[in-house]
Coordinates of N, CA and C in Angstrom, one line a residue:
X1 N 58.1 53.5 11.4 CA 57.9 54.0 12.8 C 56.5 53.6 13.2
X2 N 55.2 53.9 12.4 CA 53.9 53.6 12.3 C 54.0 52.1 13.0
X3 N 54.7 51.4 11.8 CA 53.7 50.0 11.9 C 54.7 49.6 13.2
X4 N 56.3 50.1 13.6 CA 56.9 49.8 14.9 C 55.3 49.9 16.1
X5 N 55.7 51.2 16.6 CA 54.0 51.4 16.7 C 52.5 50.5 17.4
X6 N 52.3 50.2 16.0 CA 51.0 49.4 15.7 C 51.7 47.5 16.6
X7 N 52.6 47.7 16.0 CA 53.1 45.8 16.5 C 53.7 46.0 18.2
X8 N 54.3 47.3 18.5 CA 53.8 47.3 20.4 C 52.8 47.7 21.0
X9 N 51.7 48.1 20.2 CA 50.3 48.1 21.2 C 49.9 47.0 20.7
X10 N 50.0 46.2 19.6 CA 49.0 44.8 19.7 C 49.8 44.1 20.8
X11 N 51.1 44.1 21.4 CA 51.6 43.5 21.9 C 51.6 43.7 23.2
X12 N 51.3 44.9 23.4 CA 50.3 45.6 25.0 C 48.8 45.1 25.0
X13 N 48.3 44.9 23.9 CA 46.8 44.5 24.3 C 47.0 43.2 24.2
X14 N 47.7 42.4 24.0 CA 47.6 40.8 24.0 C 48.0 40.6 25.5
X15 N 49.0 41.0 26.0 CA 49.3 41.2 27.2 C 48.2 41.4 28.3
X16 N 47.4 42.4 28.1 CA 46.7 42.8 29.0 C 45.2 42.3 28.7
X17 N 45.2 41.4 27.7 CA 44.1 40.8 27.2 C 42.6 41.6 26.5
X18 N 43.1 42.7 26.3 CA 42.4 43.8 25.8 C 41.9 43.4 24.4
X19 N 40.4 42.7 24.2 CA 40.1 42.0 22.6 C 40.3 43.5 21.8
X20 N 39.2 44.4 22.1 CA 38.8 45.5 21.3 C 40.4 45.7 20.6
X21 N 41.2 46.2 21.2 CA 42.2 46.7 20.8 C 43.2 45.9 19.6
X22 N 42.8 44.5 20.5 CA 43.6 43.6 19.7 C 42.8 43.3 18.3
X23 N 41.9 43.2 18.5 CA 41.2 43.0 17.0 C 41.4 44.4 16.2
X24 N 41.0 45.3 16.7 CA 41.1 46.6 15.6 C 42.6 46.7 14.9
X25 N 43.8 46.3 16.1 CA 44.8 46.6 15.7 C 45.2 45.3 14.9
X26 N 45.0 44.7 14.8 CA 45.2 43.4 14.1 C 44.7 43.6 12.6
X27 N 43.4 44.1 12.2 CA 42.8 44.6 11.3 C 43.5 45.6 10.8
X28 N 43.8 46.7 11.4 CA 44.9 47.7 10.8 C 46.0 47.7 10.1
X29 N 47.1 46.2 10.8 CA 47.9 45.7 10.1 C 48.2 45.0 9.1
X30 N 46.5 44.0 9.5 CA 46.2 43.7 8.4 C 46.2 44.1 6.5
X31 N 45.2 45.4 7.2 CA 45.3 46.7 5.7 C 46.8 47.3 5.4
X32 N 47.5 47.3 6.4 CA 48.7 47.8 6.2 C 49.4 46.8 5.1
X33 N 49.3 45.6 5.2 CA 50.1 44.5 4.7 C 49.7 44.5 3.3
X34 N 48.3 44.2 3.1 CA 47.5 44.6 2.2 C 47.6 45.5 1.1
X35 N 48.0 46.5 1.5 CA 48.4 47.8 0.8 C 50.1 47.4 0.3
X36 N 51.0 46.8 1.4 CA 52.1 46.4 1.2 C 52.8 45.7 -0.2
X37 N 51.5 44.6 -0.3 CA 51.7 43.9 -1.1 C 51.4 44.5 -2.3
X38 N 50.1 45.3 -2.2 CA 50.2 46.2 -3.7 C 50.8 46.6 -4.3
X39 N 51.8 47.5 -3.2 CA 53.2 48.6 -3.5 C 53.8 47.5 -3.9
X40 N 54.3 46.2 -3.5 CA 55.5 45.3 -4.2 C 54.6 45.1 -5.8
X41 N 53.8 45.0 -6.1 CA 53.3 44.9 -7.1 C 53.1 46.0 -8.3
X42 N 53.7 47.0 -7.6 CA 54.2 48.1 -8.5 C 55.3 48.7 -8.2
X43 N 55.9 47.6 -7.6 CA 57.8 47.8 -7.9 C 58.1 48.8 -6.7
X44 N 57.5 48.7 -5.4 CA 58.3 49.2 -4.3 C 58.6 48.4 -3.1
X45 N 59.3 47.7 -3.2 CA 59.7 47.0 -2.2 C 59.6 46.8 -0.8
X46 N 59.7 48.0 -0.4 CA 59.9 48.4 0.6 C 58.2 48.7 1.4
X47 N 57.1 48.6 0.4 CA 56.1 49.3 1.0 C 55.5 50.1 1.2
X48 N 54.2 50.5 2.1 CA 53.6 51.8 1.8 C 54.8 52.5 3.0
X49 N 54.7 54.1 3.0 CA 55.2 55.1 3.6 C 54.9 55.0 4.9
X50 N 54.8 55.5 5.6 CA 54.3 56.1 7.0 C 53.1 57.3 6.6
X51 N 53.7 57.9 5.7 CA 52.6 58.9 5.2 C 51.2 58.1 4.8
X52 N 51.5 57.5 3.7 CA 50.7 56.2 3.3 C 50.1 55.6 4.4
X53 N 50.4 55.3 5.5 CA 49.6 54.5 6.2 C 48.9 55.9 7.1
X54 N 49.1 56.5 7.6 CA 48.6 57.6 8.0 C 47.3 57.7 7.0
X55 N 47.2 58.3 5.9 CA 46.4 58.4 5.2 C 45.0 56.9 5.3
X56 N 45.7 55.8 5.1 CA 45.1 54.8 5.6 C 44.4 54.6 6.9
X57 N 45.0 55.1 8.2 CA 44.4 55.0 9.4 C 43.1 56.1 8.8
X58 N 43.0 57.2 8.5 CA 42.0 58.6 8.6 C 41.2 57.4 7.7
X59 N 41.2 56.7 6.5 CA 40.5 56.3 5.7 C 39.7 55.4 7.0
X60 N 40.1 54.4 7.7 CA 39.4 53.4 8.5 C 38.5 54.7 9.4
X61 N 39.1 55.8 9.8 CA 38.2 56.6 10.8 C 37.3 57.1 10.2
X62 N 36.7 57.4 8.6 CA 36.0 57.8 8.1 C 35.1 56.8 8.0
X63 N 35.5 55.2 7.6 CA 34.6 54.0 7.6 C 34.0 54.3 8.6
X64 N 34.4 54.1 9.5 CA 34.1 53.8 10.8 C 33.0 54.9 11.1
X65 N 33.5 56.0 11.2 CA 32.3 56.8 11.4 C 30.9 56.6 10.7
X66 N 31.1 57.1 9.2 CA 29.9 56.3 8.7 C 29.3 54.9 8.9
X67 N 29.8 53.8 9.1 CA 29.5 53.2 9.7 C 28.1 53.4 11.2
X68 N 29.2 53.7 11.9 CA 28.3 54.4 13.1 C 27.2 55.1 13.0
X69 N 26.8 55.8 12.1 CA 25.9 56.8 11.6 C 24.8 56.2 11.2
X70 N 25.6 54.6 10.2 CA 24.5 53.7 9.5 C 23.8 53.1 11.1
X71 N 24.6 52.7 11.7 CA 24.3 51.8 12.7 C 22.9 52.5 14.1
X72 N 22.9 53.8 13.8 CA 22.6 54.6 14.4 C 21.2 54.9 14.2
X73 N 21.5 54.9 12.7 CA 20.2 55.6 11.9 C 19.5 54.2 12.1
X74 N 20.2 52.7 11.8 CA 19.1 51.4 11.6 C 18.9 51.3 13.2
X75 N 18.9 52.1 14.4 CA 18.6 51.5 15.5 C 19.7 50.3 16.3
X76 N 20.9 50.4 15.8 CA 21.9 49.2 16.3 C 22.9 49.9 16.9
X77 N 22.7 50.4 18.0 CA 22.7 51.2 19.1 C 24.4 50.2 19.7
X78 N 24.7 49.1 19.7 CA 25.1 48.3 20.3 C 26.8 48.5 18.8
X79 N 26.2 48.4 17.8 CA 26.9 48.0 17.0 C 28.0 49.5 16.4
X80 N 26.9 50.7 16.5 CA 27.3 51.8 16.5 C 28.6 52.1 17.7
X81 N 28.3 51.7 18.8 CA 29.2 52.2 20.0 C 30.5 51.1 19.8
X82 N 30.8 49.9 18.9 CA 31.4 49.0 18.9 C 32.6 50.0 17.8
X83 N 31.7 50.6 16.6 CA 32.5 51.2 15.6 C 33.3 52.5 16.5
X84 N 32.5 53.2 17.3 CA 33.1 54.1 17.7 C 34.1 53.9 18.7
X85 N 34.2 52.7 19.2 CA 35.6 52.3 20.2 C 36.7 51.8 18.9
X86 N 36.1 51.4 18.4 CA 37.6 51.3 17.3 C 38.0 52.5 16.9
X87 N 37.3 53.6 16.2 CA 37.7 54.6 16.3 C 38.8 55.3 16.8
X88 N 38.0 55.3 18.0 CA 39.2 55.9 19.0 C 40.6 55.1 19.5
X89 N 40.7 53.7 19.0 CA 41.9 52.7 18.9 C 42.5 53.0 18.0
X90 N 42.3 53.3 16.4 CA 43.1 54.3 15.7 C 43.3 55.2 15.6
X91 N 42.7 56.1 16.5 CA 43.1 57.2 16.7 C 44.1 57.8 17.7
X92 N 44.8 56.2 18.2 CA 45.8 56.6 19.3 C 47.2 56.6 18.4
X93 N 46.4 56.3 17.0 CA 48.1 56.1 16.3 C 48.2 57.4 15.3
X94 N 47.2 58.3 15.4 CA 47.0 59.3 14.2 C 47.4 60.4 15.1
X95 N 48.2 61.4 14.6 CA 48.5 62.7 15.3 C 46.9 63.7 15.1
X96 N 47.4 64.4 16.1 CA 46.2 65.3 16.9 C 45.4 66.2 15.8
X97 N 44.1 66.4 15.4 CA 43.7 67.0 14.4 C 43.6 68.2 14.8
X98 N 43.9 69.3 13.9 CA 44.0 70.6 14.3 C 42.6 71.1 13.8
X99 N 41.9 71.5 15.1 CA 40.7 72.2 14.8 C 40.1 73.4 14.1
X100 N 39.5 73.7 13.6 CA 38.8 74.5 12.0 C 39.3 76.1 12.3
X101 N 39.8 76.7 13.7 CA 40.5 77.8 13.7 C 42.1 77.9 13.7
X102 N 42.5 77.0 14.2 CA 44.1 75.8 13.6 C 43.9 76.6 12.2
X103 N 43.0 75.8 11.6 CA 43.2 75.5 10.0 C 43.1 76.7 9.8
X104 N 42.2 77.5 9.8 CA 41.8 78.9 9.6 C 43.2 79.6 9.5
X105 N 43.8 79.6 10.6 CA 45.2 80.3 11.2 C 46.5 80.1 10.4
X106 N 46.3 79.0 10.1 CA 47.6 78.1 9.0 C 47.0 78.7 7.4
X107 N 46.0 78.2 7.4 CA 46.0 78.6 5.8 C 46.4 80.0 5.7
X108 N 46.1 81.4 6.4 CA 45.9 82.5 6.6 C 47.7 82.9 6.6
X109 N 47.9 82.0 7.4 CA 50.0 82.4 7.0 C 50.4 81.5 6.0
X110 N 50.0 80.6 5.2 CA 50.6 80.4 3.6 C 50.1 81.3 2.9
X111 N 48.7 81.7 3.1 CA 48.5 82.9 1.8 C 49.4 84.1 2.0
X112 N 49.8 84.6 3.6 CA 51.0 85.4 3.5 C 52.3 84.9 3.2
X113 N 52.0 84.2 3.7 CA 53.0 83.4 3.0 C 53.7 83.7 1.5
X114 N 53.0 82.7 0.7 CA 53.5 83.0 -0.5 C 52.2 84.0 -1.6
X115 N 51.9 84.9 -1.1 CA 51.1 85.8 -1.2 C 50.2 85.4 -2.8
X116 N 49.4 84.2 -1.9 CA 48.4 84.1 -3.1 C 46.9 85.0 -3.3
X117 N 46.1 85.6 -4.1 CA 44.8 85.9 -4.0 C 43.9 85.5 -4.7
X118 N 44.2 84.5 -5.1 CA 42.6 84.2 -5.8 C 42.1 82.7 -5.8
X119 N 41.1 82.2 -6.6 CA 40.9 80.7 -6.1 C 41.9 80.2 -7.1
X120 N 42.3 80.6 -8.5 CA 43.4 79.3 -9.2 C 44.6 79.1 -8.0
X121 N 45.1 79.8 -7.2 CA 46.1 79.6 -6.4 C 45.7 78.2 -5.2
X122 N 44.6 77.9 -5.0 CA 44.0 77.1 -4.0 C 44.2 75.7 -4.4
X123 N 44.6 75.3 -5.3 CA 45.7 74.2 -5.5 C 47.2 74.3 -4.7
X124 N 47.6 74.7 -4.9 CA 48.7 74.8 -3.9 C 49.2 75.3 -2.8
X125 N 47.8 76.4 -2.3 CA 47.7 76.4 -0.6 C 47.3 74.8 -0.3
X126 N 46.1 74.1 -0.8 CA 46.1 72.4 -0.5 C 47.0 71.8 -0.4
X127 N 48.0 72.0 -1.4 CA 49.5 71.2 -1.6 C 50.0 71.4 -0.6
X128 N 50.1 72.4 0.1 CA 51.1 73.1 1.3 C 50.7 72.3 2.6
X129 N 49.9 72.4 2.8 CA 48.5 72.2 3.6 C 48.6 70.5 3.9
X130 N 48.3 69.5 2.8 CA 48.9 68.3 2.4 C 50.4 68.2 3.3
X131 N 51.4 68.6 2.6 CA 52.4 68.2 2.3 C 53.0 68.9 4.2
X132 N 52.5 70.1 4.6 CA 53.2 70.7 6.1 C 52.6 70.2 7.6
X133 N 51.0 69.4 6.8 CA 50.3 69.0 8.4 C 50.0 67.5 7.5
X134 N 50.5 66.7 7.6 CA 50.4 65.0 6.8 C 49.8 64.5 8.2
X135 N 48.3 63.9 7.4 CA 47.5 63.7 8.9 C 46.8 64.5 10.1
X136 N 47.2 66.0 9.8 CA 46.6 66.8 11.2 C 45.6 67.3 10.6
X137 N 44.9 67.7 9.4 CA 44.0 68.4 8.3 C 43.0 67.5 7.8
X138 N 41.8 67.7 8.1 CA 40.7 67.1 7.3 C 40.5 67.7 5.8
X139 N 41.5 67.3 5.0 CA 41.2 68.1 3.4 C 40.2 68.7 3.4
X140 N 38.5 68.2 3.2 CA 37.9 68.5 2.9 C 37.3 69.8 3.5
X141 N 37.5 69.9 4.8 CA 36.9 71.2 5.8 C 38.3 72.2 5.5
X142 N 39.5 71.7 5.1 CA 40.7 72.8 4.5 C 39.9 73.6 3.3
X143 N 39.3 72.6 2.9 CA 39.0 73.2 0.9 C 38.1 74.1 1.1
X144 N 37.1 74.0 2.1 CA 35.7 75.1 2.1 C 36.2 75.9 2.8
X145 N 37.4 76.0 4.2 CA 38.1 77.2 4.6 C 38.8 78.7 3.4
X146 N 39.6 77.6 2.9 CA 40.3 78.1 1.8 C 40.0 78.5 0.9
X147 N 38.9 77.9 -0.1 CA 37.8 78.8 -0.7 C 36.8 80.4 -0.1
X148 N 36.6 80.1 1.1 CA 36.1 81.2 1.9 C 37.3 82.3 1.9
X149 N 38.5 82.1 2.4 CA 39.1 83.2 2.5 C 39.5 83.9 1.3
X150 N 40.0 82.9 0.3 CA 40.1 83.8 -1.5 C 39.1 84.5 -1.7
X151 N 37.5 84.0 -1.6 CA 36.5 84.5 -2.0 C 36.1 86.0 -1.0
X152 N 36.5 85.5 0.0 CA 36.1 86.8 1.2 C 35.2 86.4 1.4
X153 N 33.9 85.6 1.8 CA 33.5 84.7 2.5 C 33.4 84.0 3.5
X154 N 32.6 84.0 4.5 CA 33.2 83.0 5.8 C 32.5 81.3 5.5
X155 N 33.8 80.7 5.0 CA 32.9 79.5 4.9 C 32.0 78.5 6.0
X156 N 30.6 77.8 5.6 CA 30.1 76.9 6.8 C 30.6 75.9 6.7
X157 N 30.7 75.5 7.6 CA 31.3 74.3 8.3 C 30.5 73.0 9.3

């Protein structure tokens, strides 16, 4: 469905002669393919997931950002704002990130959920978390939430 997707906006921005778009997305599918070929190389035929590539777009939005940050800090002002329009070109294919009281809110009904209290349980509020928002969750701001609330804690962020 992803890469359906990815091959009608390159196909909108060739159209409309849109480089930015077309190069980012061209690059994207690029890594998609890339990755493709791996998975045949360990006996999946078929390719990475949708999940899998999801996970892949957040990976390029992380580059990218740091990127931007390096570009920022060396004074390449020009090169920085170039990373952060791609950015936001993969970000038209990534579902909406649920902001740190989202996350707060969700983790807050798995622990009632399946009524965990302590930190060994915080493997598998992650798992939940992973496996119920694929793509909507920045792990890493999940883990310091989730740590906070076992511990009683308000985590920073």
């Amino acid at each position: 469905m992803l890469r359906e997707e990815l091959n009608n906006a390159l196909k909108l921005a060739m159209k409309s002669q849109d480089k930015s778009s077309v190069g980012t997305i061209r690059l994207v599918l690029a890594s998609i393919k890339d990755q493709d070929i791996a998975a045949r190389g360990d006996g999946n035929l078929d390719g990475i997931s949708d999940a899998q590539v999801l996970v892949l777009l957040q990976t390029m939005v992380k580059q990218r950002n740091e990127s931007a940050r390096l570009y920022e800090d060396g004074g390449r002002y020009d090169l920085a704002e170039q990373e952060k329009e791609e950015i936001q070109i993969i970000r038209r294919f990534t579902p909406r990130q649920l902001e740190v009281l989202e996350v707060e809110s969700v983790v807050r009904e798995i622990i009632k959920e399946i009524d965990m209290q302590d930190l060994k349980d915080m493997g598998k509020i992650m798992g939940l978390l992973k496996e119920r928002y694929p793509g909507q969750i920045d792990l890493s701001k999940a883990s310091s939430i989730v740590r906070g609330i076992l511990t009683g804690l308000h985590p920073v962020l």
